[in-house]
Short mmCIF file of C-alpha atoms and ligand atoms in Angstrom, two decimals:
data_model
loop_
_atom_site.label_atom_id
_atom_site.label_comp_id
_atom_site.label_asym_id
_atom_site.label_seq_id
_atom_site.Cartn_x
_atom_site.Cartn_y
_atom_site.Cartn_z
CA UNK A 1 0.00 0.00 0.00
CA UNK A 2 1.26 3.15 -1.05
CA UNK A 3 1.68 6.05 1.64
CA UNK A 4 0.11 9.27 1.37
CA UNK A 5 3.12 12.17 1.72
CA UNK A 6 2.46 14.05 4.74
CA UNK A 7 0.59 17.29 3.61
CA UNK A 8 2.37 20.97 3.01
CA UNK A 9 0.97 22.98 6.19
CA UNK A 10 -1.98 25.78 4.83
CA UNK A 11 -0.14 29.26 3.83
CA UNK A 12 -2.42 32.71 5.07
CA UNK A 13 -1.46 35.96 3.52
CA UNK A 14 -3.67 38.20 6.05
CA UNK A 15 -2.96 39.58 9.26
CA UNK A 16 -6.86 39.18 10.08
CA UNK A 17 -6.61 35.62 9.95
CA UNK A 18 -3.30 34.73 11.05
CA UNK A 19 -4.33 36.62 14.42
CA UNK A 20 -7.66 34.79 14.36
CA UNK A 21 -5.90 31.36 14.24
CA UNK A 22 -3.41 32.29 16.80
CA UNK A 23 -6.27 34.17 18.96
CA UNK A 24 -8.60 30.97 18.92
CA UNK A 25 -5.73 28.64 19.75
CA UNK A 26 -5.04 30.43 22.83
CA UNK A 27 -8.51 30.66 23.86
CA UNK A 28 -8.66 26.84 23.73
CA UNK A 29 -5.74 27.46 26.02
CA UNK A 30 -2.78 26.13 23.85
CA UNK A 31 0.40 27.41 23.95
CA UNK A 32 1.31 29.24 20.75
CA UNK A 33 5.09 29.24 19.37
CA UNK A 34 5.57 31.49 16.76
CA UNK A 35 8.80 31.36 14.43
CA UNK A 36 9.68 34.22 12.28
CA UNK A 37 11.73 33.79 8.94
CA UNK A 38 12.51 34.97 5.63
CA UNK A 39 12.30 31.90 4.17
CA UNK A 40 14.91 29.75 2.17
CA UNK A 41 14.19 27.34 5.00
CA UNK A 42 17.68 25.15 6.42
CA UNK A 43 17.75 22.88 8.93
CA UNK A 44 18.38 25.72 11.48
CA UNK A 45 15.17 27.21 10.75
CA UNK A 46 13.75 23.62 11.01
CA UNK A 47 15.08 23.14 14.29
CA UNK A 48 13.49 26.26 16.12
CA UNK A 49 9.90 24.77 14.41
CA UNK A 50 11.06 21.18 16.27
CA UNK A 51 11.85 23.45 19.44
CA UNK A 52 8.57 25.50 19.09
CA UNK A 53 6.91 21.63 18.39
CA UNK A 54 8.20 20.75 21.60
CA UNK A 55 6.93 23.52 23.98
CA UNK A 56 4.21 24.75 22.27
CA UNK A 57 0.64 23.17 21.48
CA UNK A 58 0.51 25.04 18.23
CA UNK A 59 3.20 26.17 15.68
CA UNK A 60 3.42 29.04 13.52
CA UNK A 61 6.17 29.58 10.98
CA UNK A 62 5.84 33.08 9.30
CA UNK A 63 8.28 33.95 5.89
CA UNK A 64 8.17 37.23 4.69
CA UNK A 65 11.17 38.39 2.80
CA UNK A 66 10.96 42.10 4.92
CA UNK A 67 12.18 45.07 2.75
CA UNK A 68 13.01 47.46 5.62
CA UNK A 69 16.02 45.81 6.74
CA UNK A 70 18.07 45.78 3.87
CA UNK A 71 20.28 48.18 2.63
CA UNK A 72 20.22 50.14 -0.71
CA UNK A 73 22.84 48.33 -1.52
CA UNK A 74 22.01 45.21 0.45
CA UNK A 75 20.72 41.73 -1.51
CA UNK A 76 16.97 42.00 -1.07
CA UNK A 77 16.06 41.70 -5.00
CA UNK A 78 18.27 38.13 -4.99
CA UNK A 79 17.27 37.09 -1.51
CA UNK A 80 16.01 33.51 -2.21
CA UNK A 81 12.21 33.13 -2.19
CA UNK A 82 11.65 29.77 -2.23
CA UNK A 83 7.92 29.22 -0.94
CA UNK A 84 6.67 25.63 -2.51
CA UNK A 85 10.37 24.49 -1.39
CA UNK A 86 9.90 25.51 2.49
CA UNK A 87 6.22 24.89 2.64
CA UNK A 88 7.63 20.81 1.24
CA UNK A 89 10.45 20.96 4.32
CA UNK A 90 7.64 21.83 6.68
CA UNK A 91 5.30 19.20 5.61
CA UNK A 92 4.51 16.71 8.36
CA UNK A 93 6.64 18.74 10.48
CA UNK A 94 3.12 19.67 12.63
CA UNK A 95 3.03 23.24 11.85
CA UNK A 96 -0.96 24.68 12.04
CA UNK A 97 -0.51 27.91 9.35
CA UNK A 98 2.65 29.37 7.41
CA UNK A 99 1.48 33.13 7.35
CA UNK A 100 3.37 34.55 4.06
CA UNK A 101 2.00 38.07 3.70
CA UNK A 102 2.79 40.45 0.48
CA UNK A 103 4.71 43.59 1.19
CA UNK A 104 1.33 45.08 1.12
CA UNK A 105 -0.03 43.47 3.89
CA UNK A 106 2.84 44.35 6.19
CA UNK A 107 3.48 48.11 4.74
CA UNK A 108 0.30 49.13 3.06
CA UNK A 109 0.10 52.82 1.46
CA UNK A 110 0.52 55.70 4.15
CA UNK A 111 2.95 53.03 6.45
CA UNK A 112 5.25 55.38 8.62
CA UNK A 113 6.07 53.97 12.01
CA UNK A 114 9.10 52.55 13.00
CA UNK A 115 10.79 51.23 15.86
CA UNK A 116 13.76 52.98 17.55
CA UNK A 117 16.13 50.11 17.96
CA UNK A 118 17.82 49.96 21.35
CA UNK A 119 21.46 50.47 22.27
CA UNK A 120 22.18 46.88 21.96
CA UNK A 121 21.46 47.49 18.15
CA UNK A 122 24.17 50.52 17.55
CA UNK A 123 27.91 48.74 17.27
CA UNK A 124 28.85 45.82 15.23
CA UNK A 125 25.54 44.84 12.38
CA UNK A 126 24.35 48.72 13.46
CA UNK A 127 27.15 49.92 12.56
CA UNK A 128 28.00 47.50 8.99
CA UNK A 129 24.48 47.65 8.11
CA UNK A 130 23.26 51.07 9.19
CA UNK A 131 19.22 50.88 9.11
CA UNK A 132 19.20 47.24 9.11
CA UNK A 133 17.91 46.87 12.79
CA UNK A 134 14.96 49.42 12.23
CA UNK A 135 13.83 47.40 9.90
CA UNK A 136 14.42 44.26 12.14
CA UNK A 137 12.54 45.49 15.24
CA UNK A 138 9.64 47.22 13.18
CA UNK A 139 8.31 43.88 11.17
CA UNK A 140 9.26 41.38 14.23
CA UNK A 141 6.82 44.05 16.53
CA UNK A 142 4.40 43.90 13.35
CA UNK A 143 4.74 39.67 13.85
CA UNK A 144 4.41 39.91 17.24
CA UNK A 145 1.40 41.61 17.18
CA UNK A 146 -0.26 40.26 13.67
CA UNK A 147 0.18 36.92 15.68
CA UNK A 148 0.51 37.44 19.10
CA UNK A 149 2.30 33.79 20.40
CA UNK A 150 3.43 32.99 23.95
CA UNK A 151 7.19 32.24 22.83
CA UNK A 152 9.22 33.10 19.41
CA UNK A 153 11.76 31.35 18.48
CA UNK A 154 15.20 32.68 17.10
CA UNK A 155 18.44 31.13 16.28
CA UNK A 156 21.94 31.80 18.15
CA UNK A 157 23.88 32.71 14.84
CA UNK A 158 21.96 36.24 14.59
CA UNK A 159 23.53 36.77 18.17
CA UNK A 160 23.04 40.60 18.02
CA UNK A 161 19.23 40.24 16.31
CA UNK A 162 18.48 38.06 19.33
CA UNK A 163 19.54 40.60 21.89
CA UNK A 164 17.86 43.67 19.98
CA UNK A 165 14.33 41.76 19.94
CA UNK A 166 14.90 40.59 23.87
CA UNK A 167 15.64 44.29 24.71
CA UNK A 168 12.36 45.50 22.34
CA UNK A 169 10.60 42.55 23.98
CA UNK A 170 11.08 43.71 27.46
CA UNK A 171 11.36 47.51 26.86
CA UNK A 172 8.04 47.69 25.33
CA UNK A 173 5.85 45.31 27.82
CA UNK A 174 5.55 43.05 24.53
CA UNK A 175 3.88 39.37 26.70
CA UNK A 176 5.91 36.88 24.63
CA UNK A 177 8.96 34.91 25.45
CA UNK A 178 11.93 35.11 23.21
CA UNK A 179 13.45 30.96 23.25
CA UNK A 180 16.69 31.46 21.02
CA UNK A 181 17.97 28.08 20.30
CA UNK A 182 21.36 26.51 19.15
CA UNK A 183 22.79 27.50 15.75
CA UNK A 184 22.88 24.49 13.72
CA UNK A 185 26.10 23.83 11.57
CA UNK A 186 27.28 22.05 8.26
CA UNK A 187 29.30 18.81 9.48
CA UNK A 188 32.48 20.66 9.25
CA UNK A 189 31.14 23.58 11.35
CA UNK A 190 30.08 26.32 8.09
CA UNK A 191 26.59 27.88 10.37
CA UNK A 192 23.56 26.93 8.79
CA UNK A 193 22.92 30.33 6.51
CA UNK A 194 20.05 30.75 3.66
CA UNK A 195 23.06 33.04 2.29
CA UNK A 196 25.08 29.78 2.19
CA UNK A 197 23.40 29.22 -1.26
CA UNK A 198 25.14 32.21 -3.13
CA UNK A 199 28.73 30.51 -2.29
CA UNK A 200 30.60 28.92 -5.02
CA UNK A 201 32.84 26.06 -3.96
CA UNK A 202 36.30 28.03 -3.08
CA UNK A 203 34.44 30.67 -1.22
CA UNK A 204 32.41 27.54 0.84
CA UNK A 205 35.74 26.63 1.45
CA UNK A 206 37.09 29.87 2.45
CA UNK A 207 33.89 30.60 4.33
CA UNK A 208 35.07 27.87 6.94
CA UNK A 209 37.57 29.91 8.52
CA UNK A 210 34.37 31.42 10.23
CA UNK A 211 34.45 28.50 12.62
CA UNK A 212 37.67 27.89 12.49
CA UNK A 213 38.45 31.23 14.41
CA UNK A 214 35.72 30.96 16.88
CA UNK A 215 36.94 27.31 17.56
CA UNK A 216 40.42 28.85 18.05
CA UNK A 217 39.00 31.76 20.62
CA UNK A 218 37.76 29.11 22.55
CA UNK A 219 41.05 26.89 22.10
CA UNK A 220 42.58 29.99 23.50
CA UNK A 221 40.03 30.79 26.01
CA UNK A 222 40.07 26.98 27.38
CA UNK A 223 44.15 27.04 27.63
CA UNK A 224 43.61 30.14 30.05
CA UNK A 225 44.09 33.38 27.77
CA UNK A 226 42.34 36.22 29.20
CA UNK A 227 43.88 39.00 27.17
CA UNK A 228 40.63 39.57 24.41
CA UNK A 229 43.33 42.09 22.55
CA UNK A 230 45.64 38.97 21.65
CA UNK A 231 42.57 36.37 20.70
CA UNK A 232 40.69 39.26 18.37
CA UNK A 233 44.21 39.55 16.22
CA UNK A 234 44.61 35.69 16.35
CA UNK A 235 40.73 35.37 15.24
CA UNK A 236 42.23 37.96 12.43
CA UNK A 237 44.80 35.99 11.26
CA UNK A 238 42.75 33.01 10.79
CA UNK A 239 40.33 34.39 8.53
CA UNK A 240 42.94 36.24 6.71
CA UNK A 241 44.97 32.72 6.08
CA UNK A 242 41.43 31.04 5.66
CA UNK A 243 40.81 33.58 2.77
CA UNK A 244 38.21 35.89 3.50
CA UNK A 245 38.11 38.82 1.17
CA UNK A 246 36.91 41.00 4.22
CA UNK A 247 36.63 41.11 7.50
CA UNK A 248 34.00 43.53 9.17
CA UNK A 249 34.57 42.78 12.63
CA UNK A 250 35.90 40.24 14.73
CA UNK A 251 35.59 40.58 18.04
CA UNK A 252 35.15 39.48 21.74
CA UNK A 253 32.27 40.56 24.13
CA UNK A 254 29.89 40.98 27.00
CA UNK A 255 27.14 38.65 25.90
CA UNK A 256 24.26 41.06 27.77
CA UNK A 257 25.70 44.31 26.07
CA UNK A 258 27.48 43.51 23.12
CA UNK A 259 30.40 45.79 24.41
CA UNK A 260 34.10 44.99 23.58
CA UNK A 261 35.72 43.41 26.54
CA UNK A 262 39.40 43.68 27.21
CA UNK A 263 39.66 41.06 29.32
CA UNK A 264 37.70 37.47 29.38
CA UNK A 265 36.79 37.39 33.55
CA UNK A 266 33.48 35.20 32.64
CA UNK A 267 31.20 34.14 29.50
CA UNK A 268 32.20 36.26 26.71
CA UNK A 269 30.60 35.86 22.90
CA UNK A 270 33.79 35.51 19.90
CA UNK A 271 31.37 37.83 17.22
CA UNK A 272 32.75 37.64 13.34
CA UNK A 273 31.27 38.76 10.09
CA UNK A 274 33.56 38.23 7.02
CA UNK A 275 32.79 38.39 3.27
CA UNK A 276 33.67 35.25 1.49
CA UNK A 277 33.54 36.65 -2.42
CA UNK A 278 30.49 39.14 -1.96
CA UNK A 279 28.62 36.94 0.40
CA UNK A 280 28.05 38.67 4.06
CA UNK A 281 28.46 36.15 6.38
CA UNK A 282 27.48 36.42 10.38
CA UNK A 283 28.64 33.62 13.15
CA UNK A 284 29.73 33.66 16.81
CA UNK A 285 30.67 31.57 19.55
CA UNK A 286 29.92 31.96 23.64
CA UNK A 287 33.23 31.29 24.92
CA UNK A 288 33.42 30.78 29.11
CA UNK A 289 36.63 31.05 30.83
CA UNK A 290 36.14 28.23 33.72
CA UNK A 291 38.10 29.60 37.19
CA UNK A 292 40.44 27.01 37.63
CA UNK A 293 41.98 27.28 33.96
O1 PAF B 1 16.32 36.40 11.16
C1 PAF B 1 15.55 36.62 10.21
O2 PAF B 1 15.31 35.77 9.35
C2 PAF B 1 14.88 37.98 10.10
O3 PAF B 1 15.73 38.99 10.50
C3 PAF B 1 13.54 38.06 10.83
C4 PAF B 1 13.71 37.88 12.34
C5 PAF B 1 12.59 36.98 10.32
C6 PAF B 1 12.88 39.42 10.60
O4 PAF B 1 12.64 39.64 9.25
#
């Protein structure tokens, strides 16, 4: 006997009935996990959907490919929109509704409002990608309040986008709790990145030294080195020997604040972004410096 495929979960375009499924859910009282994306689902996005699966009573994945938080010269017009693809990795994956509004929905005629981003959001992407968390905090509130969920669900690997919506989250009373979950990796360590796709081999290869310099601030961090100076410029000279053709930052610091630290006393995030070829790539690493070592 032939089995049935498991069935693409139903796609809503309209606020108005996103919010009513998420509305009646809770009513019923069921826990409601919502997971924001832009689509061009990976197995990192798949795995906050099994972590939503798991606390939650109902699952909602939202893709929407959001215009204000990409630069002028940024790749929105290439980003990869790959709907029937994700709504095929989601299948059977017990997701209730994929809500995939147009740009209309989210920012009809007359739109004008738009989150302040907090401090959190000023050095490091704020600073490479000027506007970028504006846009960020704006559509997640819109998300947030389109379908208003007990817990979201963000990965690790947007370190600095996870802090910004925490700080939103909690300046502005929003009730939902922010679960930001493990970043999920290639098996050789490349982070899970829809971006990933725009790669050609060499830069894939060159893209590795990503990991390869977080792995070696934590090397250093585990054989005792406390001096954040010394590990940056070693995190440097990786990438620069792995081939990156830039480096934007590449840094050590306080996980809360995002400042630079000097000195690793207690956990500290390794923060990178590097261009392999034109592709932007983001990753980071918490490091902790245990007492005894
Ligand atoms: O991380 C992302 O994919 C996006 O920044 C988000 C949170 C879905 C907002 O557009």
């Amino acid at each position: 006997m032939s089995q049935m495929p498991p069935s693409t979960p139903p796609v809503v375009s309209t606020i108005a009935a996103i919010r009513e499924i998420v509305v009646r859910a809770k009513a019923a009282g069921r826990r409601v996990g919502l997971v924001p994306t832009m689509g061009a689902l990976h197995a990192g996005h798949l795995s906050l959907v099994e972590a939503s699966r798991r606390e939650c009573g109902l699952t909602v994945v939202t893709i929407f490919v959001n215009p204000t938080q990409f630069g002028p010269h940024e790749d929105f017009a290439k980003y990869p929109r790959t709907l029937e693809a994700d709504l095929e990795k989601l299948a059977g994956m017990g997701v209730e509704a994929v809500f995939a509004p147009t740009s209309q929905q989210m920012y009809p005629e007359g739109f004008s409002t738009y989150v302040d981003p907090p401090e959190v959001a000023r050095p490091w992407e704020g600073v490479a990608r000027p506007g970028h968390f504006r846009g960020v905090t704006t559509v997640v509130l819109k998300l947030f309040n389109a379908a208003p969920a007990d817990a979201a669900y963000f990965g690790h690997k947007d370190y600095q986008q996870s802090a910004v919506i925490r700080r939103m989250v909690e300046d502005f009373n929003v009730p939902i709790e922010i679960r930001v979950m493990p970043t999920v990796r290639e098996p050789d360590g490349l982070a899970m990145s829809s971006r990933n796709v725009y790669l050609s081999l060499d830069e894939r290869r060159r893209a590795l030294s990503l990991f390869q310099s977080l792995k070696l601030a934590e090397q250093l961090v585990g054989q005792g080195e406390r001096d954040a100076a010394l590990i940056r410029r070693r995190m440097c000279q990786t990438l620069e020997a792995g081939g990156v053709d830039s480096i934007d930052y590449a840094t050590i610091v306080d996980p809360e604040n995002l400042a630079e630290l000097n000195r690793i006393e207690g956990p500290a995030i390794a923060l990178i972004a590097a261009r392999a070829g034109k592709t932007r790539l983001i990753d980071n690493l918490l490091l902790t410096a245990s007492e005894e070592a």
